[in-house]
mmCIF file of C-alpha atoms in Angstrom:
data_model
loop_
_atom_site.group_PDB
_atom_site.id
_atom_site.type_symbol
_atom_site.label_atom_id
_atom_site.label_comp_id
_atom_site.label_asym_id
_atom_site.label_seq_id
_atom_site.Cartn_x
_atom_site.Cartn_y
_atom_site.Cartn_z
ATOM 1 C CA GLY A 123 0.870 -19.540 -3.360
ATOM 2 C CA THR A 124 0.865 -15.812 -3.780
ATOM 3 C CA THR A 125 -2.482 -15.993 -4.352
ATOM 4 C CA ILE A 126 -4.013 -17.915 -1.015
ATOM 5 C CA THR A 127 -1.096 -15.441 0.626
ATOM 6 C CA ILE A 128 -2.407 -12.085 -0.994
ATOM 7 C CA SER A 129 -5.897 -13.081 -0.241
ATOM 8 C CA SER A 130 -5.954 -13.572 2.951
ATOM 9 C CA ASN A 131 -6.875 -12.619 6.212
ATOM 10 C CA HIS A 132 -6.186 -15.623 8.844
ATOM 11 C CA TRP A 133 -2.910 -16.032 9.640
ATOM 12 C CA VAL A 134 -2.464 -19.762 8.766
ATOM 13 C CA MET A 135 -3.739 -19.076 5.521
ATOM 14 C CA ALA A 136 -1.035 -16.684 5.037
ATOM 15 C CA TRP A 137 1.450 -19.348 6.107
ATOM 16 C CA ALA A 138 0.637 -21.945 3.958
ATOM 17 C CA GLY A 139 0.455 -19.792 1.001
ATOM 18 C CA LEU A 140 4.118 -19.019 1.621
ATOM 19 C CA GLU A 141 5.092 -23.168 1.502
ATOM 20 C CA ILE A 142 3.135 -23.488 -1.170
ATOM 21 C CA ASN A 143 5.259 -20.999 -2.946
ATOM 22 C CA THR A 144 8.483 -22.233 -1.197
ATOM 23 C CA LEU A 145 7.363 -25.823 -1.644
ATOM 24 C CA ALA A 146 6.842 -25.358 -5.820
ATOM 25 C CA ILE A 147 10.124 -22.937 -6.266
ATOM 26 C CA LEU A 148 12.808 -25.890 -4.964
ATOM 27 C CA PRO A 149 12.424 -28.211 -8.188
ATOM 28 C CA MET A 150 12.723 -25.074 -10.277
ATOM 29 C CA ILE A 151 16.170 -23.742 -8.537
ATOM 30 C CA SER A 152 17.443 -27.667 -8.142
ATOM 31 C CA LYS A 153 16.399 -28.573 -11.992
ATOM 32 C CA SER A 154 19.790 -28.900 -13.280
ATOM 33 C CA HIS A 155 21.020 -31.669 -11.220
ATOM 34 C CA HIS A 156 24.219 -29.410 -10.820
ATOM 35 C CA PRO A 157 25.893 -29.353 -7.120
ATOM 36 C CA ARG A 158 25.990 -26.042 -6.794
ATOM 37 C CA ALA A 159 22.242 -26.006 -7.714
ATOM 38 C CA ILE A 160 21.450 -28.174 -5.129
ATOM 39 C CA GLU A 161 23.069 -26.814 -2.804
ATOM 40 C CA ALA A 162 20.956 -23.015 -2.783
ATOM 41 C CA ALA A 163 17.817 -25.234 -2.883
ATOM 42 C CA THR A 164 18.801 -26.548 0.363
ATOM 43 C CA LYS A 165 20.168 -22.974 1.383
ATOM 44 C CA TYR A 166 16.466 -21.854 -0.138
ATOM 45 C CA PHE A 167 14.499 -24.278 1.881
ATOM 46 C CA LEU A 168 16.267 -23.954 5.224
ATOM 47 C CA THR A 169 15.817 -19.849 5.394
ATOM 48 C CA GLN A 170 12.109 -19.830 4.149
ATOM 49 C CA ALA A 171 11.470 -23.195 6.558
ATOM 50 C CA THR A 172 12.971 -20.519 9.400
ATOM 51 C CA ALA A 173 11.523 -17.839 8.481
ATOM 52 C CA SER A 174 7.928 -19.207 8.313
ATOM 53 C CA ALA A 175 7.852 -20.964 11.501
ATOM 54 C CA LEU A 176 8.657 -17.801 12.645
ATOM 55 C CA VAL A 177 5.581 -16.688 10.850
ATOM 56 C CA LEU A 178 3.725 -19.387 12.434
ATOM 57 C CA PHE A 179 5.225 -18.472 15.757
ATOM 58 C CA SER A 180 4.622 -14.540 15.995
ATOM 59 C CA SER A 181 0.421 -15.092 15.241
ATOM 60 C CA MET A 182 0.410 -17.819 17.487
ATOM 61 C CA THR A 183 1.998 -15.494 19.890
ATOM 62 C CA ASN A 184 -0.373 -12.647 19.027
ATOM 63 C CA ALA A 185 -3.153 -14.664 19.129
ATOM 64 C CA TRP A 186 -2.450 -16.471 23.099
ATOM 65 C CA HIS A 187 -2.656 -12.382 24.290
ATOM 66 C CA THR A 188 -5.335 -11.137 21.805
ATOM 67 C CA GLY A 189 -7.098 -13.754 20.291
ATOM 68 C CA GLN A 190 -6.935 -12.751 17.149
ATOM 69 C CA TRP A 191 -5.750 -14.600 13.922
ATOM 70 C CA ASP A 192 -6.854 -11.701 11.652
ATOM 71 C CA ILE A 193 -3.443 -10.504 9.788
ATOM 72 C CA THR A 194 -4.371 -6.815 10.341
ATOM 73 C CA GLN A 195 -4.476 -7.135 14.053
ATOM 74 C CA LEU A 196 -1.203 -8.161 14.881
ATOM 75 C CA THR A 197 -1.066 -5.618 18.460
ATOM 76 C CA HIS A 198 1.654 -7.669 20.648
ATOM 77 C CA PRO A 199 5.062 -6.374 20.675
ATOM 78 C CA MET A 200 6.891 -9.568 20.734
ATOM 79 C CA SER A 201 4.697 -11.012 18.045
ATOM 80 C CA CYS A 202 5.399 -7.201 15.754
ATOM 81 C CA LEU A 203 9.338 -7.838 16.390
ATOM 82 C CA ILE A 204 9.380 -11.482 15.832
ATOM 83 C CA LEU A 205 7.181 -10.895 12.433
ATOM 84 C CA THR A 206 9.776 -7.972 11.197
ATOM 85 C CA SER A 207 12.562 -10.864 11.726
ATOM 86 C CA ALA A 208 11.077 -13.515 9.741
ATOM 87 C CA ILE A 209 9.585 -11.191 6.853
ATOM 88 C CA ALA A 210 12.920 -9.675 7.094
ATOM 89 C CA MET A 211 14.616 -12.864 6.619
ATOM 90 C CA LYS A 212 12.080 -14.239 3.261
ATOM 91 C CA LEU A 213 12.268 -11.136 1.685
ATOM 92 C CA GLY A 214 16.726 -10.969 2.231
ATOM 93 C CA LEU A 215 17.059 -7.781 4.459
ATOM 94 C CA VAL A 216 20.090 -7.586 6.103
ATOM 95 C CA PRO A 217 21.131 -9.058 8.289
ATOM 96 C CA PHE A 218 19.442 -12.196 7.259
ATOM 97 C CA HIS A 219 20.544 -11.273 3.869
ATOM 98 C CA PHE A 220 23.673 -14.450 3.936
ATOM 99 C CA TRP A 221 21.192 -16.562 1.686
ATOM 100 C CA PHE A 222 20.147 -14.708 -1.480
ATOM 101 C CA PRO A 223 23.087 -14.503 -3.427
ATOM 102 C CA GLU A 224 24.248 -17.785 -2.956
ATOM 103 C CA VAL A 225 21.143 -19.075 -4.308
ATOM 104 C CA LEU A 226 20.750 -16.519 -7.034
ATOM 105 C CA GLN A 227 24.006 -17.589 -7.944
ATOM 106 C CA GLY A 228 23.083 -21.386 -8.049
ATOM 107 C CA SER A 229 19.755 -20.719 -9.792
ATOM 108 C CA PRO A 230 19.380 -20.280 -13.517
ATOM 109 C CA LEU A 231 18.416 -17.114 -15.069
ATOM 110 C CA THR A 232 14.662 -17.450 -15.312
ATOM 111 C CA THR A 233 14.258 -18.805 -11.885
ATOM 112 C CA GLY A 234 16.550 -15.505 -10.473
ATOM 113 C CA LEU A 235 13.832 -13.470 -12.414
ATOM 114 C CA LEU A 236 11.187 -15.343 -10.056
ATOM 115 C CA LEU A 237 13.031 -15.624 -7.179
ATOM 116 C CA SER A 238 13.882 -11.542 -7.727
ATOM 117 C CA THR A 239 10.358 -10.252 -8.027
ATOM 118 C CA MET A 240 7.502 -12.825 -7.848
ATOM 119 C CA MET A 241 8.694 -15.010 -4.515
ATOM 120 C CA LYS A 242 8.897 -11.610 -2.696
ATOM 121 C CA PHE A 243 5.349 -10.384 -3.103
ATOM 122 C CA PRO A 244 3.456 -12.299 -0.641
ATOM 123 C CA PRO A 245 6.070 -11.342 2.231
ATOM 124 C CA MET A 246 5.954 -7.639 0.790
ATOM 125 C CA THR A 247 2.049 -8.422 0.987
ATOM 126 C CA LEU A 248 2.262 -9.328 4.305
ATOM 127 C CA LEU A 249 4.438 -6.173 5.512
ATOM 128 C CA PHE A 250 1.783 -3.750 3.982
ATOM 129 C CA MET A 251 -1.261 -5.575 5.750
ATOM 130 C CA THR A 252 0.408 -5.156 9.138
ATOM 131 C CA SER A 253 2.527 -2.091 8.366
ATOM 132 C CA PRO A 254 0.518 -0.181 11.577
ATOM 133 C CA SER A 255 2.176 -1.939 13.836
ATOM 134 C CA LEU A 256 5.700 -2.651 12.886
ATOM 135 C CA ASN A 257 8.784 -1.153 15.212
ATOM 136 C CA SER A 258 9.603 1.531 12.718
ATOM 137 C CA THR A 259 13.653 2.220 14.596
ATOM 138 C CA LEU A 260 14.061 -1.532 14.166
ATOM 139 C CA LEU A 261 13.409 -1.327 10.428
ATOM 140 C CA VAL A 262 15.194 1.826 9.674
ATOM 141 C CA TYR A 263 18.138 0.070 10.752
ATOM 142 C CA MET A 264 17.356 -2.393 8.756
ATOM 143 C CA ALA A 265 16.898 -0.924 5.613
ATOM 144 C CA LEU A 266 19.867 1.641 6.100
ATOM 145 C CA LEU A 267 22.135 -1.775 6.185
ATOM 146 C CA SER A 268 20.552 -2.956 3.065
ATOM 147 C CA ALA A 269 21.391 -0.085 1.904
ATOM 148 C CA ALA A 270 25.331 0.185 2.395
ATOM 149 C CA LEU A 271 25.487 -3.638 2.162
ATOM 150 C CA GLY A 272 24.347 -3.635 -0.988
ATOM 151 C CA GLY A 273 26.721 -1.345 -2.087
ATOM 152 C CA TRP A 274 29.448 -2.479 -0.594
ATOM 153 C CA MET A 275 29.128 -6.294 -1.172
ATOM 154 C CA GLY A 276 28.387 -5.733 -4.781
ATOM 155 C CA LEU A 277 30.923 -3.742 -5.998
ATOM 156 C CA ASN A 278 34.143 -6.586 -6.490
ATOM 157 C CA GLN A 279 31.854 -9.124 -8.181
ATOM 158 C CA THR A 280 32.344 -10.361 -11.376
ATOM 159 C CA GLN A 281 29.052 -12.521 -11.746
ATOM 160 C CA ILE A 282 26.129 -10.744 -12.837
ATOM 161 C CA ARG A 283 23.491 -13.052 -11.120
ATOM 162 C CA LYS A 284 25.170 -12.255 -7.558
ATOM 163 C CA ILE A 285 25.330 -8.056 -8.690
ATOM 164 C CA LEU A 286 21.368 -8.819 -9.016
ATOM 165 C CA ALA A 287 21.214 -10.199 -5.547
ATOM 166 C CA PHE A 288 22.852 -7.269 -3.619
ATOM 167 C CA SER A 289 21.312 -5.130 -5.566
ATOM 168 C CA SER A 290 17.951 -6.384 -4.846
ATOM 169 C CA ILE A 291 19.145 -6.049 -1.566
ATOM 170 C CA SER A 292 19.908 -2.487 -1.621
ATOM 171 C CA HIS A 293 16.597 -1.674 -3.249
ATOM 172 C CA LEU A 294 14.984 -3.673 -0.293
ATOM 173 C CA GLY A 295 16.465 -0.599 2.231
ATOM 174 C CA TRP A 296 14.299 1.972 0.440
ATOM 175 C CA MET A 297 10.692 -0.112 0.920
ATOM 176 C CA ALA A 298 11.347 -1.215 4.329
ATOM 177 C CA ILE A 299 12.187 2.633 5.400
ATOM 178 C CA ILE A 300 9.068 3.586 4.725
ATOM 179 C CA ILE A 301 6.652 1.060 4.944
ATOM 180 C CA THR A 302 5.642 2.118 8.077
ATOM 181 C CA TYR A 303 5.202 5.847 7.189
ATOM 182 C CA ASN A 304 3.685 5.280 3.879
ATOM 183 C CA PRO A 305 3.045 1.817 2.988
ATOM 184 C CA LYS A 306 1.950 2.518 -0.921
ATOM 185 C CA LEU A 307 4.986 4.387 -1.352
ATOM 186 C CA THR A 308 7.012 0.406 -0.808
ATOM 187 C CA LEU A 309 4.270 -0.991 -3.317
ATOM 188 C CA LEU A 310 4.653 1.634 -5.880
ATOM 189 C CA ASN A 311 8.571 0.677 -5.282
ATOM 190 C CA PHE A 312 8.420 -3.193 -5.571
ATOM 191 C CA TYR A 313 6.717 -2.942 -8.588
ATOM 192 C CA LEU A 314 8.029 -0.807 -10.236
ATOM 193 C CA TYR A 315 11.864 -2.150 -9.392
ATOM 194 C CA ALA A 316 9.802 -5.795 -9.973
ATOM 195 C CA LEU A 317 8.987 -4.350 -13.767
ATOM 196 C CA MET A 318 13.097 -3.416 -14.382
ATOM 197 C CA THR A 319 14.891 -5.905 -12.571
ATOM 198 C CA ALA A 320 12.438 -8.906 -15.158
ATOM 199 C CA ALA A 321 13.204 -6.546 -17.878
ATOM 200 C CA VAL A 322 17.506 -6.864 -16.995
ATOM 201 C CA PHE A 323 17.037 -10.730 -16.366
ATOM 202 C CA LEU A 324 15.215 -11.556 -19.441
ATOM 203 C CA THR A 325 17.568 -9.892 -21.257
ATOM 204 C CA LEU A 326 20.552 -11.464 -19.895
ATOM 205 C CA ASN A 327 18.553 -14.557 -20.739
ATOM 206 C CA SER A 328 18.358 -13.882 -23.849
ATOM 207 C CA ILE A 329 21.566 -12.792 -24.880
ATOM 208 C CA LYS A 330 22.900 -16.050 -22.410
ATOM 209 C CA ALA A 331 25.546 -13.391 -20.254
ATOM 210 C CA SER A 332 25.911 -14.676 -16.710
ATOM 211 C CA LYS A 333 29.408 -12.924 -16.446
ATOM 212 C CA LEU A 334 30.853 -9.486 -16.873
ATOM 213 C CA SER A 335 33.335 -11.314 -19.649
ATOM 214 C CA THR A 336 30.499 -12.296 -21.404
ATOM 215 C CA LEU A 337 28.499 -9.514 -21.678
ATOM 216 C CA MET A 338 31.444 -6.814 -22.805
ATOM 217 C CA THR A 339 31.278 -9.471 -25.979
ATOM 218 C CA ALA A 340 27.354 -9.960 -26.647
ATOM 219 C CA TRP A 341 26.366 -5.828 -28.052
ATOM 220 C CA THR A 342 27.893 -7.577 -30.790
ATOM 221 C CA LYS A 343 24.625 -9.744 -31.647
ATOM 222 C CA THR A 344 22.410 -7.620 -30.367
ATOM 223 C CA PRO A 345 23.292 -3.577 -30.056
ATOM 224 C CA SER A 346 19.788 -2.417 -29.929
ATOM 225 C CA LEU A 347 18.509 -5.012 -26.816
ATOM 226 C CA ASN A 348 22.140 -3.644 -25.179
ATOM 227 C CA ALA A 349 20.986 -0.239 -25.336
ATOM 228 C CA MET A 350 17.898 -0.842 -23.451
ATOM 229 C CA LEU A 351 19.573 -3.193 -21.077
ATOM 230 C CA LEU A 352 22.032 0.377 -20.790
ATOM 231 C CA LEU A 353 18.676 2.402 -20.407
ATOM 232 C CA THR A 354 17.104 -0.104 -17.884
ATOM 233 C CA LEU A 355 20.580 -0.696 -15.601
ATOM 234 C CA LEU A 356 20.514 2.793 -15.277
ATOM 235 C CA SER A 357 17.019 3.198 -14.458
ATOM 236 C CA LEU A 358 17.699 0.634 -12.101
ATOM 237 C CA ALA A 359 20.295 2.682 -10.258
ATOM 238 C CA GLY A 360 17.870 5.505 -10.131
ATOM 239 C CA LEU A 361 19.686 8.435 -11.847
ATOM 240 C CA PRO A 362 17.361 11.549 -12.631
ATOM 241 C CA PRO A 363 16.000 11.402 -15.578
ATOM 242 C CA LEU A 364 14.413 7.765 -15.664
ATOM 243 C CA THR A 365 11.665 5.706 -14.158
ATOM 244 C CA GLY A 366 13.623 4.148 -11.740
ATOM 245 C CA PHE A 367 13.994 7.871 -9.630
ATOM 246 C CA LEU A 368 10.827 8.362 -9.119
ATOM 247 C CA PRO A 369 10.284 5.987 -6.112
ATOM 248 C CA LYS A 370 13.555 7.188 -4.628
ATOM 249 C CA TRP A 371 12.547 11.256 -5.088
ATOM 250 C CA LEU A 372 9.593 10.460 -3.684
ATOM 251 C CA ILE A 373 10.400 8.399 -0.176
ATOM 252 C CA ILE A 374 13.030 11.310 0.004
ATOM 253 C CA GLN A 375 10.318 13.199 0.484
ATOM 254 C CA GLU A 376 7.776 11.500 2.983
ATOM 255 C CA LEU A 377 11.101 10.979 5.026
ATOM 256 C CA THR A 378 11.619 14.797 5.147
ATOM 257 C CA LYS A 379 7.946 15.138 5.348
ATOM 258 C CA GLN A 380 8.109 12.706 8.369
ATOM 259 C CA ASP A 381 11.156 15.174 10.221
ATOM 260 C CA MET A 382 14.027 11.726 8.828
ATOM 261 C CA ALA A 383 16.152 14.081 7.103
ATOM 262 C CA THR A 384 19.075 12.218 8.221
ATOM 263 C CA ALA A 385 18.047 8.855 7.590
ATOM 264 C CA ALA A 386 16.626 10.337 3.985
ATOM 265 C CA VAL A 387 20.189 12.036 3.516
ATOM 266 C CA ALA A 388 22.161 8.852 4.619
ATOM 267 C CA ILE A 389 19.987 6.102 2.516
ATOM 268 C CA SER A 390 20.733 8.329 -0.604
ATOM 269 C CA LEU A 391 24.682 8.332 0.012
ATOM 270 C CA LEU A 392 24.555 4.707 0.942
ATOM 271 C CA SER A 393 22.846 4.107 -2.647
ATOM 272 C CA LEU A 394 26.103 6.317 -4.909
ATOM 273 C CA LEU A 395 27.942 2.467 -3.556
ATOM 274 C CA SER A 396 25.306 0.570 -5.845
ATOM 275 C CA LEU A 397 25.307 3.451 -8.337
ATOM 276 C CA PHE A 398 29.174 2.566 -9.329
ATOM 277 C CA PHE A 399 28.231 -1.460 -10.028
ATOM 278 C CA TYR A 400 25.520 -0.601 -12.289
ATOM 279 C CA LEU A 401 27.440 2.035 -13.705
ATOM 280 C CA ARG A 402 30.372 -0.598 -14.634
ATOM 281 C CA LEU A 403 27.594 -3.230 -15.660
ATOM 282 C CA ALA A 404 26.396 -0.877 -17.668
ATOM 283 C CA TYR A 405 29.623 -0.273 -19.208
ATOM 284 C CA CYS A 406 30.160 -3.203 -19.884
ATOM 285 C CA ALA A 407 26.792 -4.250 -21.598
ATOM 286 C CA THR A 408 28.064 -1.099 -24.421
ATOM 287 C CA ILE A 409 31.025 -1.594 -24.528
ATOM 288 C CA THR A 410 31.948 -0.410 -27.788
ATOM 289 C CA LEU A 411 28.598 0.403 -29.340
#
């Protein structure tokens, strides 16, 4: 499904790839047969089906007005607006974020890893391909709201998967704010985010930690792994000497070049909110190392 979407030029092919992706992940979410997992799968299916329908609707509207089914030829303003909303829903950008923390909380850690990284890649590719014609003002507002809400909502969570879901929402804010100005920076940010999130999820999976209380006692079993988890979490937070700081620095630089210093300052300050819960996670991981 991912390969079909990222290699297609025709809207219907891209839509088909997105649908295959959705149908493929559903059994993985609901395989434990727990009511919570079934609820998560249902929420995921309904959200993704709505978003896919909107993608198809926007491409049909565009084809109706321009006679073009090519992904890069999205020129009709209404289609651009609907597509931006549809992809925001697929990714979990604010105000379409409600489903993501719930679905991640109801999924196993390995499925959560796929939902946070692999499943975000096809919608990101569509955003990348249509970036010249997207509504930049709408995306900037969505991005700032995502950074604010991702940080704010993650503050009082004790479930690690929910914390990582809100972390994902605030990272998406950084990606969305720059997509219309420098799409390659968005891809760089996404790749680094996927790499760091994969490291966090796989570590948590191997130490079997899903709550802060279990993470606190895990250091006795694997001190070296927990030390690595500490560094990865600080990198996700975007602290200067670590890898996670690089895309944020480049994005702030690019926004300043585009005369958007206010937006750059705002998103930087809002990301301090999420820094707090990363530090709390890191502290729990290495509480008595």
